[in-house]
PDB file of C-alpha atoms in Angstrom:
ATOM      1  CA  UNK Q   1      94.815  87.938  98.150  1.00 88.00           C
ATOM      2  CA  UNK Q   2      92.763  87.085  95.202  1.00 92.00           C
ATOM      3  CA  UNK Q   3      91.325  83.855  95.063  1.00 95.00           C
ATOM      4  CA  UNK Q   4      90.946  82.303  91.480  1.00 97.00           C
ATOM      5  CA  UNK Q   5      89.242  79.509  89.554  1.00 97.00           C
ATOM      6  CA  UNK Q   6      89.741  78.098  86.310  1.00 97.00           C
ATOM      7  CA  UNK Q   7      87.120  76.690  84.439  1.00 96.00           C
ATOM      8  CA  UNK Q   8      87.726  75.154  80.594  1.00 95.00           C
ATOM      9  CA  UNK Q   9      87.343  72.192  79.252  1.00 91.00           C
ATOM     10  CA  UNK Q  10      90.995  72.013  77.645  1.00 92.00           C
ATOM     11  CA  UNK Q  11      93.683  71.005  80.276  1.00 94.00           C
ATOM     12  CA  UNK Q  12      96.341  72.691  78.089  1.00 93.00           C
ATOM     13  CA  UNK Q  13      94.651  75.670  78.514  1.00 94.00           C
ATOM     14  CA  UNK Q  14      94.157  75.500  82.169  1.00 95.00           C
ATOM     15  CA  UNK Q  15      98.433  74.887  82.446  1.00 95.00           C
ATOM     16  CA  UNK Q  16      98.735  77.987  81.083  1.00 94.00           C
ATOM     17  CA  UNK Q  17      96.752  80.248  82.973  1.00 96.00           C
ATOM     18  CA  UNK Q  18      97.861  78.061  86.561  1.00 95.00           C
ATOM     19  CA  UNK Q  19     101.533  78.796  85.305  1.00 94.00           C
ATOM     20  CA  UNK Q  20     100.541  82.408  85.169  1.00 94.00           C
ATOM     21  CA  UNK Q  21      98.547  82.653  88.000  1.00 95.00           C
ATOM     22  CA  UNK Q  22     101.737  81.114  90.036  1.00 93.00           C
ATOM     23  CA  UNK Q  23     104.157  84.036  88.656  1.00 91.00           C
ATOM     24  CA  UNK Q  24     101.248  87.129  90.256  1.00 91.00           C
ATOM     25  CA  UNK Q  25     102.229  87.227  94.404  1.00 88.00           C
ATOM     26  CA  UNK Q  26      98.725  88.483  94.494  1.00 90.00           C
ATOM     27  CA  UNK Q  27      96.495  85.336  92.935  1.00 93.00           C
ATOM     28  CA  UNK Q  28      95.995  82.591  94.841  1.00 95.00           C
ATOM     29  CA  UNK Q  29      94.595  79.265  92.721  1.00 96.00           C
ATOM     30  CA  UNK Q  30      91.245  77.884  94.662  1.00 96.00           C
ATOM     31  CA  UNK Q  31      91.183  75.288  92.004  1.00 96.00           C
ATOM     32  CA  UNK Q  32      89.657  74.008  87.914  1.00 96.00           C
ATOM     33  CA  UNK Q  33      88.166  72.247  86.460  1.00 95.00           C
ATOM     34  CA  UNK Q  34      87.260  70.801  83.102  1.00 94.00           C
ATOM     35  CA  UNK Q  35      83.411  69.947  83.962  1.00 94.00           C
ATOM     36  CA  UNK Q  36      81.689  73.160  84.269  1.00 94.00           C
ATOM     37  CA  UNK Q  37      78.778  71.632  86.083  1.00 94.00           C
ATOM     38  CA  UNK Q  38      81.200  70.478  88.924  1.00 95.00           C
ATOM     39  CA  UNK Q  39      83.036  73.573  88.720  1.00 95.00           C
ATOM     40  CA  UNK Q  40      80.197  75.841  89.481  1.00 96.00           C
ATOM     41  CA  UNK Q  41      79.673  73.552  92.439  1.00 96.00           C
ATOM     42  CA  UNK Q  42      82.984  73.876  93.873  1.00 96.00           C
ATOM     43  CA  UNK Q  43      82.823  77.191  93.559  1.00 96.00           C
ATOM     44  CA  UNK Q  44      79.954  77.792  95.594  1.00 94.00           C
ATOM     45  CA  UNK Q  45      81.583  75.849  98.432  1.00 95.00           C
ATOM     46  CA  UNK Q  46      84.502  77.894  98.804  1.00 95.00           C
ATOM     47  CA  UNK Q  47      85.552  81.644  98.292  1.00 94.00           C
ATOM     48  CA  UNK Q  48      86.574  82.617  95.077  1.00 96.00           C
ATOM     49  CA  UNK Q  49      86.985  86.073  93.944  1.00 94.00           C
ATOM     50  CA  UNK Q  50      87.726  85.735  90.234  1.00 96.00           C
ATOM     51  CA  UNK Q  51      87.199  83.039  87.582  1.00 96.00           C
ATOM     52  CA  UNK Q  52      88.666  82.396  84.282  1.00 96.00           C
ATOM     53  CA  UNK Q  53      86.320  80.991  82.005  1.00 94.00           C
ATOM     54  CA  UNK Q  54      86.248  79.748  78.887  1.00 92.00           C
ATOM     55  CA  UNK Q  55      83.440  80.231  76.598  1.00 87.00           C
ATOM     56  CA  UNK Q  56      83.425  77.543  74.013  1.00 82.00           C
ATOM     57  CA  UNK Q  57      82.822  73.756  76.221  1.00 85.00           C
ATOM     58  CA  UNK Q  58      80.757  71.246  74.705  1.00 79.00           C
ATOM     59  CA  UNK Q  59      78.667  70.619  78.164  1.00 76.00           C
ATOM     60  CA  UNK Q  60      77.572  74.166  79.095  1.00 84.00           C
ATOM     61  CA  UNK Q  61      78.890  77.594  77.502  1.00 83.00           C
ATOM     62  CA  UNK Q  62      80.692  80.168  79.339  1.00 86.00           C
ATOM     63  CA  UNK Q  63      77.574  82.180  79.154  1.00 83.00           C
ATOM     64  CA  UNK Q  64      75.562  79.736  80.873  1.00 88.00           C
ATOM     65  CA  UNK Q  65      78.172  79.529  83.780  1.00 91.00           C
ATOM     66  CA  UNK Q  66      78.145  82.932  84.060  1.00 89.00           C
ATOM     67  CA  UNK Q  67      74.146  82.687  85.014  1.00 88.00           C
ATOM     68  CA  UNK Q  68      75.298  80.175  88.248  1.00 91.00           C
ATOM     69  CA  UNK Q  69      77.778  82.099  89.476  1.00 92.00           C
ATOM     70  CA  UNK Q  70      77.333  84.462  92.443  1.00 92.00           C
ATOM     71  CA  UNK Q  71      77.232  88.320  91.013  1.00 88.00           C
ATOM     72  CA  UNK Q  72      80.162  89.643  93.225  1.00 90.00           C
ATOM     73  CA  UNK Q  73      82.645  86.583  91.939  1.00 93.00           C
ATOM     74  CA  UNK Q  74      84.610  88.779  88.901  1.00 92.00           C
ATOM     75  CA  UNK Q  75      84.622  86.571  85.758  1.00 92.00           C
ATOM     76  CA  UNK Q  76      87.603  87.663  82.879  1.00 92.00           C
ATOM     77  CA  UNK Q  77      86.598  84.905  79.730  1.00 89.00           C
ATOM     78  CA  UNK Q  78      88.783  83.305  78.003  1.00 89.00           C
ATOM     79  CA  UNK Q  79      88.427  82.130  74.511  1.00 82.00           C
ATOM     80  CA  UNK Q  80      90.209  81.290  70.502  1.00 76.00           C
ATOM     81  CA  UNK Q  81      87.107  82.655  69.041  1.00 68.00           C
ATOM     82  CA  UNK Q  82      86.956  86.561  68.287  1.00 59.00           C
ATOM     83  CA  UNK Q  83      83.333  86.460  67.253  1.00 56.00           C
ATOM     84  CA  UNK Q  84      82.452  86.395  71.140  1.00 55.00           C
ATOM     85  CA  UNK Q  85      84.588  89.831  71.720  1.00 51.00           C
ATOM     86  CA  UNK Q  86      81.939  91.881  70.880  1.00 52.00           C
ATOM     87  CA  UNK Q  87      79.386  89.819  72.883  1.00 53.00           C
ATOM     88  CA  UNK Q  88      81.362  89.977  75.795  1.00 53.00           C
ATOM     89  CA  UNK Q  89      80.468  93.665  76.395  1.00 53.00           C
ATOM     90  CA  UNK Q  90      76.989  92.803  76.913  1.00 57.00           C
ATOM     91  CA  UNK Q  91      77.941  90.818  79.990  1.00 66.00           C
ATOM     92  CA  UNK Q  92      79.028  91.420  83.565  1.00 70.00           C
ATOM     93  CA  UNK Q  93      83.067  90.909  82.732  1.00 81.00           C
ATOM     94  CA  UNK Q  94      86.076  92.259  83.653  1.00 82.00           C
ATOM     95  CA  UNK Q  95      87.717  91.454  80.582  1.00 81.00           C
ATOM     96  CA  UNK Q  96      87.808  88.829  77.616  1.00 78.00           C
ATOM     97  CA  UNK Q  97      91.451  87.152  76.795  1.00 84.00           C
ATOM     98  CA  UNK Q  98      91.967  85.373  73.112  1.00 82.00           C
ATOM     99  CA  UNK Q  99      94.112  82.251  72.826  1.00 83.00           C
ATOM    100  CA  UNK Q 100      96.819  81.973  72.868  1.00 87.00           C
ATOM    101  CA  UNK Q 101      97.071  84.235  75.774  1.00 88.00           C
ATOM    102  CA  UNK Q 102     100.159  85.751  76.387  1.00 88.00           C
ATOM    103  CA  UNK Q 103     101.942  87.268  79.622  1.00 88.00           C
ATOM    104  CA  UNK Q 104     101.792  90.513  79.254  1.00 85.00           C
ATOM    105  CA  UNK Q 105      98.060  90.438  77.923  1.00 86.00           C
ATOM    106  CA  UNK Q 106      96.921  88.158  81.034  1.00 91.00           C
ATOM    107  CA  UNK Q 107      98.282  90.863  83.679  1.00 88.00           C
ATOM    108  CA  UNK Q 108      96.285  93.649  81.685  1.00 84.00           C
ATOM    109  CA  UNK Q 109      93.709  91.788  82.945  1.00 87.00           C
ATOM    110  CA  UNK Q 110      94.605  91.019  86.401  1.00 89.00           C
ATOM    111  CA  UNK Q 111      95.318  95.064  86.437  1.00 83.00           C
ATOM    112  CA  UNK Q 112      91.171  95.358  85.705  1.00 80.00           C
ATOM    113  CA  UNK Q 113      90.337  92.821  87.881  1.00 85.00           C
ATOM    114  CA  UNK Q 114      92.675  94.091  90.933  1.00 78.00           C
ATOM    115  CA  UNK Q 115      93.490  97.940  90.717  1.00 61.00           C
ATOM    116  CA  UNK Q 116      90.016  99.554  92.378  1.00 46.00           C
ATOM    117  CA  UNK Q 117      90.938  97.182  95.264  1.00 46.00           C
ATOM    118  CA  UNK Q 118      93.051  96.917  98.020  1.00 43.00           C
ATOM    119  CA  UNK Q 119      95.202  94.096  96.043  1.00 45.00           C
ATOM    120  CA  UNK Q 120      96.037  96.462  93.362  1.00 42.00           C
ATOM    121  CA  UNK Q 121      99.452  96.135  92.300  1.00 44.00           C
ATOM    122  CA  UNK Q 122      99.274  97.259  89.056  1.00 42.00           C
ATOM    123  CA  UNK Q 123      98.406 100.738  88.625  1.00 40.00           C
ATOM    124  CA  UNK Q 124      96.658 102.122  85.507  1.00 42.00           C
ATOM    125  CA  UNK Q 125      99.283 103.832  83.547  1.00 38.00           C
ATOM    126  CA  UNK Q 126      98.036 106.898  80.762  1.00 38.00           C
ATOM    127  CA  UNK Q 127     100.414 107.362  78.045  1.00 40.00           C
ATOM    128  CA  UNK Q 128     101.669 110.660  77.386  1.00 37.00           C
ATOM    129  CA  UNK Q 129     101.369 111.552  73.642  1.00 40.00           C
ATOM    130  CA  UNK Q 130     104.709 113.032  72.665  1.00 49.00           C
ATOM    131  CA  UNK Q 131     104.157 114.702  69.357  1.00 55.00           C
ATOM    132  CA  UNK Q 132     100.861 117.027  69.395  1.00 77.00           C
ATOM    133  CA  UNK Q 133     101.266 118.558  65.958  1.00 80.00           C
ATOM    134  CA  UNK Q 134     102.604 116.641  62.037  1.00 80.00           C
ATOM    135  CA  UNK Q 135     103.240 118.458  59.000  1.00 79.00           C
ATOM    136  CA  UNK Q 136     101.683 116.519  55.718  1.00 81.00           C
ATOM    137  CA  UNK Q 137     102.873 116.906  52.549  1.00 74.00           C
ATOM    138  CA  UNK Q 138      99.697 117.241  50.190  1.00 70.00           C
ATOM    139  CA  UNK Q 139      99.485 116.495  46.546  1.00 66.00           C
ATOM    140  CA  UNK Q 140     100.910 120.272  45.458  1.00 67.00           C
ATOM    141  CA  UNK Q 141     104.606 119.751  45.059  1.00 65.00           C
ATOM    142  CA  UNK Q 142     106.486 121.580  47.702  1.00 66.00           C
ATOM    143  CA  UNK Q 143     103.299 122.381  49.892  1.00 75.00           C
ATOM    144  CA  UNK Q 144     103.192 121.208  53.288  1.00 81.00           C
ATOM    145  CA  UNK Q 145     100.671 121.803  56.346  1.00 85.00           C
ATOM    146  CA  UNK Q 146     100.896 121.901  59.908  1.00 85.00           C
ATOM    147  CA  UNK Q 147      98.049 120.015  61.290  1.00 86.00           C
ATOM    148  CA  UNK Q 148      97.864 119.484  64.893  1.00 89.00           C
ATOM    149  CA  UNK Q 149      96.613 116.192  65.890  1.00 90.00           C
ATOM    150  CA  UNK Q 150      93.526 117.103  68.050  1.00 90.00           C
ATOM    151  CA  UNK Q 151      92.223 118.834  64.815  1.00 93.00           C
ATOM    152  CA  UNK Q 152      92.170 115.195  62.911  1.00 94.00           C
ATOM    153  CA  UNK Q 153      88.569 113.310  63.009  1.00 96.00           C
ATOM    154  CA  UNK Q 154      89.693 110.909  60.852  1.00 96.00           C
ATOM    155  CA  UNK Q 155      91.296 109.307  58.172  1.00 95.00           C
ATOM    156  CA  UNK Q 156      90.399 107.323  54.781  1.00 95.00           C
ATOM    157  CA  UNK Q 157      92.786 105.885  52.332  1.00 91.00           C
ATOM    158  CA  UNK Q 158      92.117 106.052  49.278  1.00 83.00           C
ATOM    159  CA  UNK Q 159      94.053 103.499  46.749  1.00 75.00           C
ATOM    160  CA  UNK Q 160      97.257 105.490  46.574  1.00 74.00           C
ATOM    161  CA  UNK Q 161      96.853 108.482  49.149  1.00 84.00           C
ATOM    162  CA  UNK Q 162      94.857 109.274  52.163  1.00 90.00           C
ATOM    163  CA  UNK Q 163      92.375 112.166  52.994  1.00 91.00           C
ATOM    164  CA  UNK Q 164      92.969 113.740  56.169  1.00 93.00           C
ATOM    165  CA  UNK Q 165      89.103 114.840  57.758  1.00 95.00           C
ATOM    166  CA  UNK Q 166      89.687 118.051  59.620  1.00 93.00           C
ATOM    167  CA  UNK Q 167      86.761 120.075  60.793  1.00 86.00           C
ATOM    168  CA  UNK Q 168      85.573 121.318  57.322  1.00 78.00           C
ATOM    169  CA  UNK Q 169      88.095 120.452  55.120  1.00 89.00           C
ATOM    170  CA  UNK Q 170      90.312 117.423  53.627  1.00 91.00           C
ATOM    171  CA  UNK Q 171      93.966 117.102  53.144  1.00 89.00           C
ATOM    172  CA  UNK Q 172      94.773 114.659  50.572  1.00 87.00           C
ATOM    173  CA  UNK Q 173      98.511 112.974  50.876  1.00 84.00           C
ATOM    174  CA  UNK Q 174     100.471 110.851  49.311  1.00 78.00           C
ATOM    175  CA  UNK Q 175     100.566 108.382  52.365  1.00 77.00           C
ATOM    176  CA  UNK Q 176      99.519 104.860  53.084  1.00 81.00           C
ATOM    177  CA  UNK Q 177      97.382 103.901  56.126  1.00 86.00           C
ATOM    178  CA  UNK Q 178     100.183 101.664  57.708  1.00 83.00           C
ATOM    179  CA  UNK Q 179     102.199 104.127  57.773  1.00 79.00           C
ATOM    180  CA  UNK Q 180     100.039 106.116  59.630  1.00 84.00           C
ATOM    181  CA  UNK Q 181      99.341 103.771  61.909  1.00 83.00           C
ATOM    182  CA  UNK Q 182     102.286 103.674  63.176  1.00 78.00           C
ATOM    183  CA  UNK Q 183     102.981 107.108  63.071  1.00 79.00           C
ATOM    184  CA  UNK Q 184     100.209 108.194  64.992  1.00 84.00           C
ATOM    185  CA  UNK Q 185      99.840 107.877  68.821  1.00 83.00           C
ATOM    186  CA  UNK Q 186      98.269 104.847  69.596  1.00 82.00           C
ATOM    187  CA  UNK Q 187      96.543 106.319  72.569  1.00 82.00           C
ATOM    188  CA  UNK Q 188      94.581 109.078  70.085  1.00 87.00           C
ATOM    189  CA  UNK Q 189      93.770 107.215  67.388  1.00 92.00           C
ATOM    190  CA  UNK Q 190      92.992 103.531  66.148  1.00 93.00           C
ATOM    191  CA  UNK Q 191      92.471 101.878  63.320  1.00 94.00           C
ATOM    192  CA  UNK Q 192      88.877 100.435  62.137  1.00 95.00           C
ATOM    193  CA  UNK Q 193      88.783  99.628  59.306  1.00 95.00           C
ATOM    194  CA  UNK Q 194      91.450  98.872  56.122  1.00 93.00           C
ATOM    195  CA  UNK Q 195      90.161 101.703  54.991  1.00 95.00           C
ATOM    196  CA  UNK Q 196      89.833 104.154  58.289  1.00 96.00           C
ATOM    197  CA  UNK Q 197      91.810 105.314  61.082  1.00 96.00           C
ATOM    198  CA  UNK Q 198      89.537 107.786  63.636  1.00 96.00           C
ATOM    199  CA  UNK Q 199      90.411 110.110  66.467  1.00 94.00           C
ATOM    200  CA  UNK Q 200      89.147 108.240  69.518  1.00 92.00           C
ATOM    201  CA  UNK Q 201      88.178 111.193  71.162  1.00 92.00           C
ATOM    202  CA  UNK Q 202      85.468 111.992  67.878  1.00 94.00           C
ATOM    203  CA  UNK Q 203      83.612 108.763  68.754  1.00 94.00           C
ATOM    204  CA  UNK Q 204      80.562 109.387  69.691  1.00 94.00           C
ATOM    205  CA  UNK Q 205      78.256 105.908  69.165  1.00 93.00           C
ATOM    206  CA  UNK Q 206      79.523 102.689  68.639  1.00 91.00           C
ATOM    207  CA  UNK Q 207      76.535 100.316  67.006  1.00 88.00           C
ATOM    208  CA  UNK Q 208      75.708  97.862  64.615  1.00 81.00           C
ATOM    209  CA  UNK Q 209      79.559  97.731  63.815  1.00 90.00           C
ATOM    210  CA  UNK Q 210      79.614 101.229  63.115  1.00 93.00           C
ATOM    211  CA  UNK Q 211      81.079 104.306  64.656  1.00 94.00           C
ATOM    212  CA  UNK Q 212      78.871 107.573  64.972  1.00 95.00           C
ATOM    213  CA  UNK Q 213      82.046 110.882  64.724  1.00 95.00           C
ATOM    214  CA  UNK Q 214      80.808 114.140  66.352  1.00 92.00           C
ATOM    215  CA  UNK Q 215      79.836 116.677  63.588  1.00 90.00           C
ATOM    216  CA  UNK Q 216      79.658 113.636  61.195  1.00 93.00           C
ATOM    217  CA  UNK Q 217      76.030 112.262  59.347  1.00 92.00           C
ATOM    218  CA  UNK Q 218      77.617 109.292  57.453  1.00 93.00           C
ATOM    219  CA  UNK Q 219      78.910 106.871  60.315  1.00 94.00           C
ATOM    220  CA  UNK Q 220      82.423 104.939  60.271  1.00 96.00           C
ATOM    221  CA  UNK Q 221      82.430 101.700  59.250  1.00 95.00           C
ATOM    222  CA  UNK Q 222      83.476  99.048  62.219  1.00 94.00           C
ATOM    223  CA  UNK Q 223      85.083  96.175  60.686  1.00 93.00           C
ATOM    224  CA  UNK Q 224      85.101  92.780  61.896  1.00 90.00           C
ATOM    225  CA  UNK Q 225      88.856  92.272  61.160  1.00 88.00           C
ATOM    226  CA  UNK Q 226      89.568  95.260  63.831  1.00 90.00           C
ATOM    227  CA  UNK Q 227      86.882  94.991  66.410  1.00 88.00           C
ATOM    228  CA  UNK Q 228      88.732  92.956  68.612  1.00 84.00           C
ATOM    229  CA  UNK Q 229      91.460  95.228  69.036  1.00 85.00           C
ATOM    230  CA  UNK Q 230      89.080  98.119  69.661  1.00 88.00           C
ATOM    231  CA  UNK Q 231      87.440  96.902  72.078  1.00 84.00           C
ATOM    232  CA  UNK Q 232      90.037  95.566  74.025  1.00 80.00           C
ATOM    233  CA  UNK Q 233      90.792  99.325  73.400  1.00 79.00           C
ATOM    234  CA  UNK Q 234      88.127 101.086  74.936  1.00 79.00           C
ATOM    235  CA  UNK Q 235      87.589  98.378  77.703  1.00 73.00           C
ATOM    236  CA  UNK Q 236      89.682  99.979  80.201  1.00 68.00           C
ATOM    237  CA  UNK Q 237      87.209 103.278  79.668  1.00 69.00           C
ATOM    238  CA  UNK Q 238      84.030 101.127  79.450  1.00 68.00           C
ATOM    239  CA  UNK Q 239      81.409 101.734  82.498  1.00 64.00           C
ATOM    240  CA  UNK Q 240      78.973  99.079  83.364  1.00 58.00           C
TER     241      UNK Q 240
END
């Protein structure tokens, strides 16, 4: 059994996760609270295994909790603003949760939190990538080219058309980048920018909101409009 605390200073938002929290056989609610202060002494009185905390509270941050609590107590953070997604990384957390949270997202988490222990109920699932190999149509009438999908670095669109970056060369198609997107297997590449989709496994470096690609000088730009979802991407591979 898991034992959990809730700490934000928004009752609506501790329903939600205590409704949740009810519906996992596995979690078992110590307690919240809406005072982060008294919180963090509660907490030390009694055994708690994982806390949901919020970030943004007007008496102490979710950082600053973080600081009180006991290094072995697993902390997933909860929060409506996505400029702390990034930040999150830099700290000690399972995993970071944007409101409104949803269901499915909040057992992702619990799956983190749970699966390296002897509560884990959710094993990590891989997704098998179905199609290895497209054929594009490039901008020579009648001309198409097998490309298999390991081969792609990545890919920029360009107003009307995209250029696919393979090894040494680019394919230029008359394709847009959402339809790509969803093309694509979602567990080989991602998009990061409006302008950029990469092969996950080219990523080399990811700083200053920019992604290093191997083989690559000029880096890929991160935007700020699809760093959230990338790093909830690559949180289930990050290593602390």
């Amino acid at each position: 059994m898991t034992n959990c605390f809730i700490i934000d200073d928004e009752q609506p938002a501790i329903d939600v996760i205590q409704n949740y929290i009810k519906q996992i056989p596995i979690l078992h609610l110590v307690g919240s609270s809406t005072n982060p202060l008294q919180a963090i002494e509660t907490i030390k009185k009694n055994k708690v295994d994982l806390v949901f905390l919020d970030i943004h509270m007007d008496e102490m941050n979710g950082i600053e909790v973080i600081k009180h609590l006991d290094k072995n107590i697993k902390v997933i953070l909860c929060t409506a603003y996505s400029e702390f997604a990034v930040a999150s990384f830099d700290l000690d957390v399972v995993d970071y949760l944007m409101k409104p949270i949803s269901f499915d997202r909040f057992e992702r988490a619990i799956q983190r939190a749970t699966f390296k222990t002897k509560d884990a109920v959710f094993p990590p699932v891989e997704k098998e990538i179905i199609n290895d190999y497209i054929f594009i149509k490039t901008e020579y009438k009648g001309k198409m080219i097998k490309v298999d999908l390991v081969d792609i670095d990545y890919i920029e669109g360009k107003n009307n058309y995209v250029a696919f970056h393979i090894a040494n060369k680019v394919i230029i198609s008359h394709f847009t980048l959402r339809e790509l997107e969803e093309l694509l297997p979602k567990s080989s590449f991602i998009r990061v920018h409006k302008s950029y989709i990469v092969s996950i496994k080219k990523i080399v470096t990811v700083a200053n909101s920019e992604l290093k690609l191997s083989n690559y000088a000029t880096p890929i730009p991160l935007s700020p409009n699809f760093k959230e979802a990338f790093m909830q991407r690559v949180s289930d591979k990050l290593i602390r």
